[in-house]
Structure formats: structure tokens, C-alpha cells
XYZ file of C-alpha atoms in Angstrom:
442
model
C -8.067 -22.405 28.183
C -5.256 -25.232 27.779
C -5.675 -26.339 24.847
C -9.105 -25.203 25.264
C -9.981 -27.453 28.270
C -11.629 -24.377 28.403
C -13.497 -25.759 25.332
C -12.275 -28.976 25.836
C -14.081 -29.284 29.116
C -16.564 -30.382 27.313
C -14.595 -33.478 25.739
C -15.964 -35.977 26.993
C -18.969 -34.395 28.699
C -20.335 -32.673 25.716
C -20.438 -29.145 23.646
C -21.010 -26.705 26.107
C -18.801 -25.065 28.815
C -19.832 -22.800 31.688
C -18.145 -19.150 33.292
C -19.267 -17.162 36.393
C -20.911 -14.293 36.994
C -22.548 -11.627 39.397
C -21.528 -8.795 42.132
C -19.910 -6.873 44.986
C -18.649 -3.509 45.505
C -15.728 -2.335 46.849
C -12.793 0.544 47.402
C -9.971 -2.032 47.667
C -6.830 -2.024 44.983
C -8.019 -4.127 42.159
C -5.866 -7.564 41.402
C -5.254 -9.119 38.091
C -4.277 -12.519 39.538
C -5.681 -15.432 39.787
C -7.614 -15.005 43.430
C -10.135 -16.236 45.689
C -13.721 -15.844 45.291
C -14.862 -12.614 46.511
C -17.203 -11.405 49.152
C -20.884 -12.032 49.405
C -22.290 -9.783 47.285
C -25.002 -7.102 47.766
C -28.060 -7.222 48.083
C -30.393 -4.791 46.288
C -33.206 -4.319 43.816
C -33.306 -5.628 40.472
C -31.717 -3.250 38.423
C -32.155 -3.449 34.308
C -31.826 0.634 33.971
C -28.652 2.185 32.895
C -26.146 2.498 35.352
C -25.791 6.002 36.827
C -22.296 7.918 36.983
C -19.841 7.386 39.715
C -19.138 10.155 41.934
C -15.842 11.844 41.626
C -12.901 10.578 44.043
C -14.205 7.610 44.252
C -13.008 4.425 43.105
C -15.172 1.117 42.782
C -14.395 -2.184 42.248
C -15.543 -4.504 39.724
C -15.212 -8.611 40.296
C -14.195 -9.961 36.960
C -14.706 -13.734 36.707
C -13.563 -16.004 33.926
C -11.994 -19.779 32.877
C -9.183 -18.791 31.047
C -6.505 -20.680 33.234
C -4.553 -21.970 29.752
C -2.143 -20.084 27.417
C -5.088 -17.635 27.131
C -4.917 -16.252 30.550
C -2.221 -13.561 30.562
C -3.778 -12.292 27.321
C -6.728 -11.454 29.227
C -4.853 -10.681 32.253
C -2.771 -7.804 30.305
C -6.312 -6.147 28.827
C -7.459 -5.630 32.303
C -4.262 -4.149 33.360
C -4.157 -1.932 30.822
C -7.651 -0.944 31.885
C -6.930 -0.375 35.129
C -4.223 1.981 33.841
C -6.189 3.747 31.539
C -8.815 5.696 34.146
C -8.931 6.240 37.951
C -12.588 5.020 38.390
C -12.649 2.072 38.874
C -10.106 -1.282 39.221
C -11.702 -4.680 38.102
C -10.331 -7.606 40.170
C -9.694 -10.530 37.780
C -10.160 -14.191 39.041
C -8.925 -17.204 37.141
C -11.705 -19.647 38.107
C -10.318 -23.528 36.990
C -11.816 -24.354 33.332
C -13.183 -27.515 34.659
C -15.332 -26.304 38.222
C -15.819 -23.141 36.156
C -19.811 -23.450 36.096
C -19.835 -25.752 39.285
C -18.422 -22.766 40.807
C -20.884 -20.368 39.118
C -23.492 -21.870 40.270
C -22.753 -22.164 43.939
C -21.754 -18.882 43.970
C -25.029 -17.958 42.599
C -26.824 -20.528 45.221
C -25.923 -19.148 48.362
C -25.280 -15.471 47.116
C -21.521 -15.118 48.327
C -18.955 -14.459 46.226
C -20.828 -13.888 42.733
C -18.775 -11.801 40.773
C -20.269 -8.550 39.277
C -19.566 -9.767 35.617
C -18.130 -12.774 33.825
C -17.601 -14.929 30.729
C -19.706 -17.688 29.346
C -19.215 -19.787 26.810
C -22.370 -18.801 23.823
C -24.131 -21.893 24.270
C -24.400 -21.791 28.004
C -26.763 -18.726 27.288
C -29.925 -20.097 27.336
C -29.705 -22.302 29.912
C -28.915 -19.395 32.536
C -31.477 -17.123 30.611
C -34.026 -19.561 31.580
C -32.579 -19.805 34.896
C -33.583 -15.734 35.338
C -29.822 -15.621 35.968
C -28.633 -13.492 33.978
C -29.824 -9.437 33.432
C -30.674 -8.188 29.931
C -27.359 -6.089 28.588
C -29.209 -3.462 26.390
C -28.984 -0.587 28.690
C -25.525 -0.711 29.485
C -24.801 -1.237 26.437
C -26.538 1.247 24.893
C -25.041 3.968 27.814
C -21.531 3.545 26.809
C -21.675 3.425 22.999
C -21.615 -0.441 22.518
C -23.565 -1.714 19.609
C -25.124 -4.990 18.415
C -24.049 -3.869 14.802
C -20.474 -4.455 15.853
C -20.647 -7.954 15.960
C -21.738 -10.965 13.995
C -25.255 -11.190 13.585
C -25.209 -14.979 14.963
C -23.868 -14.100 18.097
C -26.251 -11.149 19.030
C -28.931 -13.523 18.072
C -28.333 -16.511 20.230
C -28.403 -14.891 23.456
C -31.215 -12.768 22.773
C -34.896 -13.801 24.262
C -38.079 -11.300 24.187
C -35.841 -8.372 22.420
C -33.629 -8.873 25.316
C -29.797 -9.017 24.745
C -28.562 -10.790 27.338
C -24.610 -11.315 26.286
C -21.356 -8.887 24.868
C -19.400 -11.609 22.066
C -15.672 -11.191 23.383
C -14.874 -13.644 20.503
C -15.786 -16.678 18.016
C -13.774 -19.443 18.162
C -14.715 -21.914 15.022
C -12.566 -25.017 14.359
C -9.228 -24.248 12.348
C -6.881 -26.378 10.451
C -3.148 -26.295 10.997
C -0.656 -27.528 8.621
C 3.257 -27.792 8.720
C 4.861 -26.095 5.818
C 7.854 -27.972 6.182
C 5.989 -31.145 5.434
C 3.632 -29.163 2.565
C 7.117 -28.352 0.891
C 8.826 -31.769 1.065
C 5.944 -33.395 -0.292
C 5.796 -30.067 -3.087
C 2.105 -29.180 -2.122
C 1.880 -25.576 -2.443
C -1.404 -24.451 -0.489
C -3.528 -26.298 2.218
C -6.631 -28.039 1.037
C -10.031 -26.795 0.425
C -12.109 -29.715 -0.120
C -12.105 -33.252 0.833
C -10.428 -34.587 -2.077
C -7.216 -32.436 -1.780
C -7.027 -33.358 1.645
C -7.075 -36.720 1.114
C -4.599 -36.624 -1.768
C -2.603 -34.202 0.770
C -2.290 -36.580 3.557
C -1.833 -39.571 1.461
C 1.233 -37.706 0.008
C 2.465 -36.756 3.244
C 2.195 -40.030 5.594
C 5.678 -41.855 5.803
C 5.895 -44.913 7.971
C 9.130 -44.745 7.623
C 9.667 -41.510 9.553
C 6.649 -42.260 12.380
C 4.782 -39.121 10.013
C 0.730 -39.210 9.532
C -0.968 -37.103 6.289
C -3.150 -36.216 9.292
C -4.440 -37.975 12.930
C -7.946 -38.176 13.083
C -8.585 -37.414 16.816
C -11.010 -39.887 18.350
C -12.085 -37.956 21.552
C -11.775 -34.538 22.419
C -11.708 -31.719 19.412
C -14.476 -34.351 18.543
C -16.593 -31.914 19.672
C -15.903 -29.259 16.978
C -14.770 -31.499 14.510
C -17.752 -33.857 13.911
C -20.647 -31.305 14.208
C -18.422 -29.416 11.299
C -18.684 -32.457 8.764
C -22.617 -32.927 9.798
C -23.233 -29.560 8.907
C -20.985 -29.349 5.820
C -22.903 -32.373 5.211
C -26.725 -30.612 5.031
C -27.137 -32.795 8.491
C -27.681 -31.072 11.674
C -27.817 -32.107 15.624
C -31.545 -31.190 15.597
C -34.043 -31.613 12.968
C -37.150 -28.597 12.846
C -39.046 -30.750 14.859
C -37.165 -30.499 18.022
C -35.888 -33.781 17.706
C -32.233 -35.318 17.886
C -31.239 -35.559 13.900
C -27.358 -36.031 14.225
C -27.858 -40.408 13.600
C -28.843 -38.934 9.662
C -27.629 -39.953 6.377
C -25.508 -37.131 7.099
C -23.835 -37.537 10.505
C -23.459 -41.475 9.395
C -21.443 -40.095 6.272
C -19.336 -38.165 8.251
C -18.630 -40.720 10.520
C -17.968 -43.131 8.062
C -15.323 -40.309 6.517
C -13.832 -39.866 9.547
C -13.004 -43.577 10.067
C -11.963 -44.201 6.609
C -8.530 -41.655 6.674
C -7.482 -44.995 9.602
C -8.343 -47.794 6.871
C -6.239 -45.402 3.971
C -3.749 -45.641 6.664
C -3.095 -41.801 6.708
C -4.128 -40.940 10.362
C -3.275 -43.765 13.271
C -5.559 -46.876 14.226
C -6.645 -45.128 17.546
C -5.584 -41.794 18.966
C -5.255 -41.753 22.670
C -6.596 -38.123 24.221
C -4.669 -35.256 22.942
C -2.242 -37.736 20.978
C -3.087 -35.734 17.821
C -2.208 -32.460 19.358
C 1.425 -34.044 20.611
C 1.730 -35.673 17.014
C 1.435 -32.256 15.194
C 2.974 -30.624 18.238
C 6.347 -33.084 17.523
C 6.583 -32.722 13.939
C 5.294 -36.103 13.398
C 1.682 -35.281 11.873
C 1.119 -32.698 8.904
C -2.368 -31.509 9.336
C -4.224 -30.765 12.713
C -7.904 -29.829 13.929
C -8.095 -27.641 16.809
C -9.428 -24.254 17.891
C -7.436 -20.289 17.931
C -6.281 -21.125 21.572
C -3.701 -23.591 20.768
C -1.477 -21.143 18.737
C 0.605 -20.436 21.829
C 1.560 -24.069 22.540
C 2.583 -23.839 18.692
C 4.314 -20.922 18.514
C 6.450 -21.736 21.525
C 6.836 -25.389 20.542
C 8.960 -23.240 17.342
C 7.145 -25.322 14.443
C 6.822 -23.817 10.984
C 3.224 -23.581 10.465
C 0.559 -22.057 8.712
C -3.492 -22.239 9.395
C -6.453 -22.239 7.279
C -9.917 -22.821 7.434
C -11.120 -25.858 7.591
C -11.678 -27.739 4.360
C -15.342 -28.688 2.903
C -14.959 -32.298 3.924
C -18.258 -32.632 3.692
C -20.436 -32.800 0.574
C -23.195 -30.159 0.330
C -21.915 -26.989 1.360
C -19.083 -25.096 3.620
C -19.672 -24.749 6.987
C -17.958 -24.880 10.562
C -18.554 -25.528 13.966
C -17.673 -22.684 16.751
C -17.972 -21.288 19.927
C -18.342 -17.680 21.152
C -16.637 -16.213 24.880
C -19.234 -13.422 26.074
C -19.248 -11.040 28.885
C -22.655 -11.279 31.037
C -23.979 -9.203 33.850
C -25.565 -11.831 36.536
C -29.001 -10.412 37.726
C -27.280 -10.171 41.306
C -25.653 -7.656 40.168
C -27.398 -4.317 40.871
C -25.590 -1.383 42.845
C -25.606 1.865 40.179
C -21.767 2.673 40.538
C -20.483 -1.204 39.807
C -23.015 -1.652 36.780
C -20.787 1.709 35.436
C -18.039 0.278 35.946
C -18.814 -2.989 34.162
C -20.204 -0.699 30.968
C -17.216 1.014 31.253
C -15.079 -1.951 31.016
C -16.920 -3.730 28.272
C -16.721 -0.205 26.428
C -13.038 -0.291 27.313
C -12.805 -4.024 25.886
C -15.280 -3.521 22.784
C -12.313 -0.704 21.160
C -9.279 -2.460 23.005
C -9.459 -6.140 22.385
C -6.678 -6.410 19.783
C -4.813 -7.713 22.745
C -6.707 -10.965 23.068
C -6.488 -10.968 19.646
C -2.907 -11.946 20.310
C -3.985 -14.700 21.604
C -4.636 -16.091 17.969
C -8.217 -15.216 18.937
C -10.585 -13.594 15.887
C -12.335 -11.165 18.041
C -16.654 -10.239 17.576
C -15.791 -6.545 17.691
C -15.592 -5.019 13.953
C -13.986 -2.127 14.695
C -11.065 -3.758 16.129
C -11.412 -6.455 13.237
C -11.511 -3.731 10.716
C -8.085 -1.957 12.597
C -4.865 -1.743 10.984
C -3.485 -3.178 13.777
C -5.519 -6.586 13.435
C -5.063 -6.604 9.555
C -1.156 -6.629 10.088
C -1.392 -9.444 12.791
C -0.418 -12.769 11.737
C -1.745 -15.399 9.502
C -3.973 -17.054 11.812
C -6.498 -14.127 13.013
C -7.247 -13.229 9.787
C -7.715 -16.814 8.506
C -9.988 -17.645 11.777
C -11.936 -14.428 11.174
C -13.033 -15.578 7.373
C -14.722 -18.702 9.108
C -17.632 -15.973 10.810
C -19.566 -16.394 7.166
C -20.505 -19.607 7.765
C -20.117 -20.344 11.844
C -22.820 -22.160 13.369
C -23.153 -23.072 16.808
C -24.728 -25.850 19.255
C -28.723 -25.942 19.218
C -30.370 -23.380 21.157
C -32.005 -25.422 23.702
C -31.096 -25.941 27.445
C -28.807 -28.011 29.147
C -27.434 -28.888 25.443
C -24.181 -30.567 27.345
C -26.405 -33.558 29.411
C -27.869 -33.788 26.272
C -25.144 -33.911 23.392
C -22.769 -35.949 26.476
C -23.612 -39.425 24.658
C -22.772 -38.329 21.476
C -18.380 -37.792 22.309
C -18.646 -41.350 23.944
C -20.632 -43.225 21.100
C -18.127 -41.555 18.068
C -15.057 -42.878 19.687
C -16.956 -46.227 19.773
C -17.249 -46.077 15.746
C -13.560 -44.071 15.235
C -11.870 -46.599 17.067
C -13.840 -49.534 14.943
C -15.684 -50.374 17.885
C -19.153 -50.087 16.601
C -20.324 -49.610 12.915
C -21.160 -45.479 12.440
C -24.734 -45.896 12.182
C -25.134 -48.578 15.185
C -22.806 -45.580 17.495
C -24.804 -42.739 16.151
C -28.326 -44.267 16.845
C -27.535 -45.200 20.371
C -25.922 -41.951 21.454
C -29.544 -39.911 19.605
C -31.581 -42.469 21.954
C -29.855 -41.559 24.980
C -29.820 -37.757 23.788
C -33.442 -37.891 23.495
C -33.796 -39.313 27.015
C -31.849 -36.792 28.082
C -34.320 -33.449 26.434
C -37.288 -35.765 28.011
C -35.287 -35.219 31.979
């Protein structure tokens, strides 16, 4: 996802993002490139069961759909070749859908039954929504058939996409909010490690802002990342999006304090008046801003812009507890799809994926799967994994309640409103949880 606008496709239009799903069968040569939507896919009988084995000699494709057509792509790309390499079975066909049409696409495919792949990614928090939707099949039996099991990934995630006992999603990965720094900056200004709580961060960026040089302490981003970045401080704060009642909660004490945090780092004059979209990323990006907010995907863009940084978590800005705000890419099975030889291919490829995914690791990804976490190989990778991985503790994600994107939408426009001194915190943050509430009502 570019820059995650495979998160960040939900900038402006909210929390959630969307992947495709469901299947067809086939003898051709798999591709690994981006392609067009396959063929209309089978009908058949619903099929929950474990998937039987594939007859010898023959080889069956599997339609692979997902929305990472950023720097994360040819990470993914290279784990299905390599899978495709490793047995004569099967080939899974791997189509790029684009990040921002990624659910539109999903669900017309699902609509009028053509071209529904046979499995596919989706983001956590678009779980329930297609649960409810009787979109998606339960994953339990496959799972169970070729060795994959819940223990090997964060409780949270398991959790979340599970309804009546039924597991209805395989984490890929958890993507929480990081922090990157510049070390060149941290050593000019003789700061030895990043911050850990609000007041060395302050102190940090304070030390570190130099008008004279165009350099910010930090840029406080005032639309997308947003979307990871606020719900972080709310929760760090005690506050969350939705109180036990059901009801929107994010206009608290809380989400007003973190607001009014947010806003003050422009007043201190250590992040810029306003930040135009993705002007934060292209600050720390140029050299020209010392600490950043963004998610795992962005370490390509970093690496190959050459800068000399390091990442940690993300401070406790907030003033009750630690805490960070995440999202999760799973593999789900759409109910559509239900031949016997390409539901044993798809177990075989998640089985493949659950020991093998040090490769997306690469990406800068923490992957779900512990045994890959717990490998020698992902212990040697670089800084970041590891750091992103120590975030898992205390991940939380979006509310578990449907169509949470319509709903949190008024939220991303309402907090630039307040960051960019437009309306007071509380004023923004009141009028966004009225139109949020307007929106569960729909």
C-alpha cells in the first residue's frame, strides 16, 4: 500500500479499508502480476468441511486477490512465487486490485458472481461487516486440515473476526502506528535514545526545531495518518471511540485532551501551522523534520530515500496508560468459494504462508505468525520488525461494529478543523460524534 493508501484509503473517509475475495478453478499457468479479474466463478454448494485432497497430475488454480499496489506489492508478489515453486499442485494467480476500488471491486465481484477470487485480504476491521453480510466462510476447517493454529497468533486478532465460535479470518500481519526518528538530527542535538513519554518528546522536538535550517522537532500531520495517530492518544488517554453503551465516546475528556495536545506542538512552534496531505511524510522524507508518525509500510520509501533512521514505538503521549492504534491484513475464504480441490489449495497456501512469511516481513511488516516471529531469521532482521512487533502487547483496533468507516468518516474531517485552528477541540469533536451517531442510526 503506498504509503499505506492501502491504510491510508481511509484518510479522509475513515478507519477501515476493504480487500476481495471468493472463487474459480482452473488448469491454466498461474501469474504473479498484477491482472484482470478472473472468470465467473463456480457455482456449487456451500462448503464449510475440510477440503479434500487433489488428485495426482493435476494442477489447480487458486485466484489470489489483494490491495497491495504500494512498495508492499513485490514483497507479496515474491511469497507467492516462491510458492508456486515450492510444489506442483497447484499455482495461485495473484491480482493487484487498486487500494482505493479495492472493496468497490469486492463487492461487485461478489454482486453479480463473476470474477470473485477464491481467497483474499481484508483489512481486520472490515471483518464484521462482511461476516454480517454471510460473505465470508468460517476458516476453522481449513485451518485445522493443514496444521494452522489460532495459538500462533495474537489473541486480539483471532478474536475480532470470530462470531458464534466461528473463525472467520488468517492475521497475515499487525500493523500499529510507529515512530521514526533521524539519528542524524538525535546526534546533533546530543539526544541519545527516542522518547518514551510525552515529556521527552516534547523536550526532543523543542531541541531539534531550527528555523533557521527549514527543520521541525516533529510535523504534526493534520489529515491522513490521523487515522492511527489520534485514536492512539484517546486510548493512551483511558478514552475510547465507543463507550460500553454502544455509543460514540471519542468527544470525551479524553479525545478533547488529545486534541488539544496535538494542536499545542503548532503553538510551541515545533511542528508547522498546517500540514498539507502527506507534507509530514515529504518533511521527514527530505531531512527537514526529526520525528515522524506512520505505519511498517513506509520503510521502503525510507530506506530508498537513503536517510539515517531508526524507529520506535510510539511514545505514551497520552496520560493514563500505553497503548496504540493498529490494523491487521488477513487472508479470508469468500463463501463463493466451494469446489473441494481449490479450498486445498487455498489451505495449502495459507499453510505455505503461516511458516514462510519472513518475506513480507521484509517489507518492515511485524508478521501475526509466532513461529516465524520467534525464527532466527526474523530476530536478525532489522531494527524496525522487532520494534513494530513489541507494540502487539498493547494494540487495539477500531470498534467491532459494522460499517465502522461511514461511521468514524466525520471524525478525519472535524480533527483537521481543530489541528488547523479552525474550530476549538471540543466544538470539532462534538460535531463529528453527532454525525457519527447519525451515521450507526442509517
Amino acid at each position: 500500500m503506498k504509503k499505506m493508501k492501502s491504510l491510508q484509503l481511509v484518510g479522509a473517509a475513515g478507519l477501515s479499508m476493504t480487500l476481495i475475495l471468493t472463487g474459480c478453478t482452473s488448469t491454466k499457468t498461474a501469474e504473479t502480476s498484477p491482472a484482470a479479474v478472473s472468470p465467473a466463478a463456480s457455482k456449487a454448494a456451500e462448503a464449510t468441511k475440510a477440503p479434500e485432497t487433489v488428485k495426482s497430475g493435476e494442477k489447480v488454480t487458486v485466484n489470489f486477490w489483494n490491495p497491495f499496489s504500494g512498495n508492499d506489492g513485490p514483497f507479496m508478489k515474491k511469497i507467492v512465487d516462491n510458492y508456486n515453486k515450492s510444489q506442483d499442485k497447484y499455482v495461485v494467480k495473484m491480482t493487484i486490485q487498486p487500494n482505493g476500488d479495492y472493496y468497490k471491486l469486492l463487492d461487485t465481484a461478489i454482486a453479480t458472481k463473476k470474477g470473485v477470487p477464491d481467497v483474499a485480504i481484508m483489512h481486520l476491521d472490515q471483518t464484521p461487516t462482511y461476516i454480517a453480510k454471510d460473505m465470508l466462510q468460517p476458516v476453522d476447517a481449513i485451518a485445522k486440515a493443514v496444521g494452522v493454529e489460532k495459538s500462533n497468533f495474537p489473541p486480539a486478532t483471532v478474536e475480532y473476526s470470530t462470531k458464534d465460535n466461528n473463525w472467520y479470518s488468517i492475521p497475515l500481519d499487525i500493523h500499529p502506528l510507529v515512530m521514526y526518528y533521524n539519528k542524524d538530527l538525535f546526534k546533533a542535538a546530543g539526544i541519545a535514545a527516542p522518547p518514551t513519554n510525552r515529556e521527552q518528546f516534547v523536550d526532543a522536538a523543542k531541541k531539534m526545531t531550527d528555523p533557521s535550517k527549514g527543520i521541525w522537532g516533529a510535523a504534526m500531520p493534520t489529515f491522513w495518518i490521523q487515522n492511527f495517530l489520534f485514536p492512539t492518544i484517546l486510548f493512551q488517554n483511558g478514552g475510547d471511540f465507543i463507550d460500553e453503551k454502544g455509543n460514540i465516546a471519542y468527544n470525551s475528556p479524553a479525545g478533547v485532551e488529545a486534541v488539544t495536545f496535538m494542536r499545542s506542538l503548532t503553538t510551541m512552534k515545533v511542528s508547522p501551522p498546517t500540514v498539507a496531505a502527506d507534507g509530514d511524510f515529504n518533511l521527514f522524507q527530505q531531512g527537514k523534520s526529526a520525528m515522524h508518525f506512520n505505519g511498517p509500510w513506509v520503510k521502503d520509501a525510507f530506506d530508498k530515500a537513503k536517510i539515517n533512521y531508526g524507529v520506535a514505538p510510539v511514545p505514551q503521549l497520552g496520560t493514563v496508560k500505553q497503548a496504540v492504534f493498529g490494523g491487521s491484513h488477513n487472508f479470508v475464504i469468500p463463501k463463493a468459494t466451494t469446489d473441494a480441490s481449490v479450498l486445498a489449495g487455498v489451505g495449502d497456501f495459507l499453510k505455505y504462508v503461516n511458516a514462510n512469511s519472513i518475506d513480507w516481513a521484509e517489507s518492515g511488516q511485524a508478521v501475526a505468525s509466532k513461529v516465524v516471529r520467534d525464527s532466527a531469521a526474523f530476530q536478525a532482521m532489522t531494527q524496525q520488525q522487532v520494534e513494530v512487533a513489541k507494540e502487539f502487547e498493547y494494540v487495539k483496533f477500531a470498534p467491532k461494529v459494522l460499517n465502522w468507516g461511514p461511521i468514524s468518516d466525520s471524525i478525519w474531517t472535524e480533527l483537521a478543523n481543530a489541528l488547523q485552528g479552525k474550530k476549538e477541540p471540543k466544538a470539532a469533536l462534538d460535531d463529528a460524534a453527532a454525525k457519527s451517531t447519525a451515521a450507526m442510526k442509517k
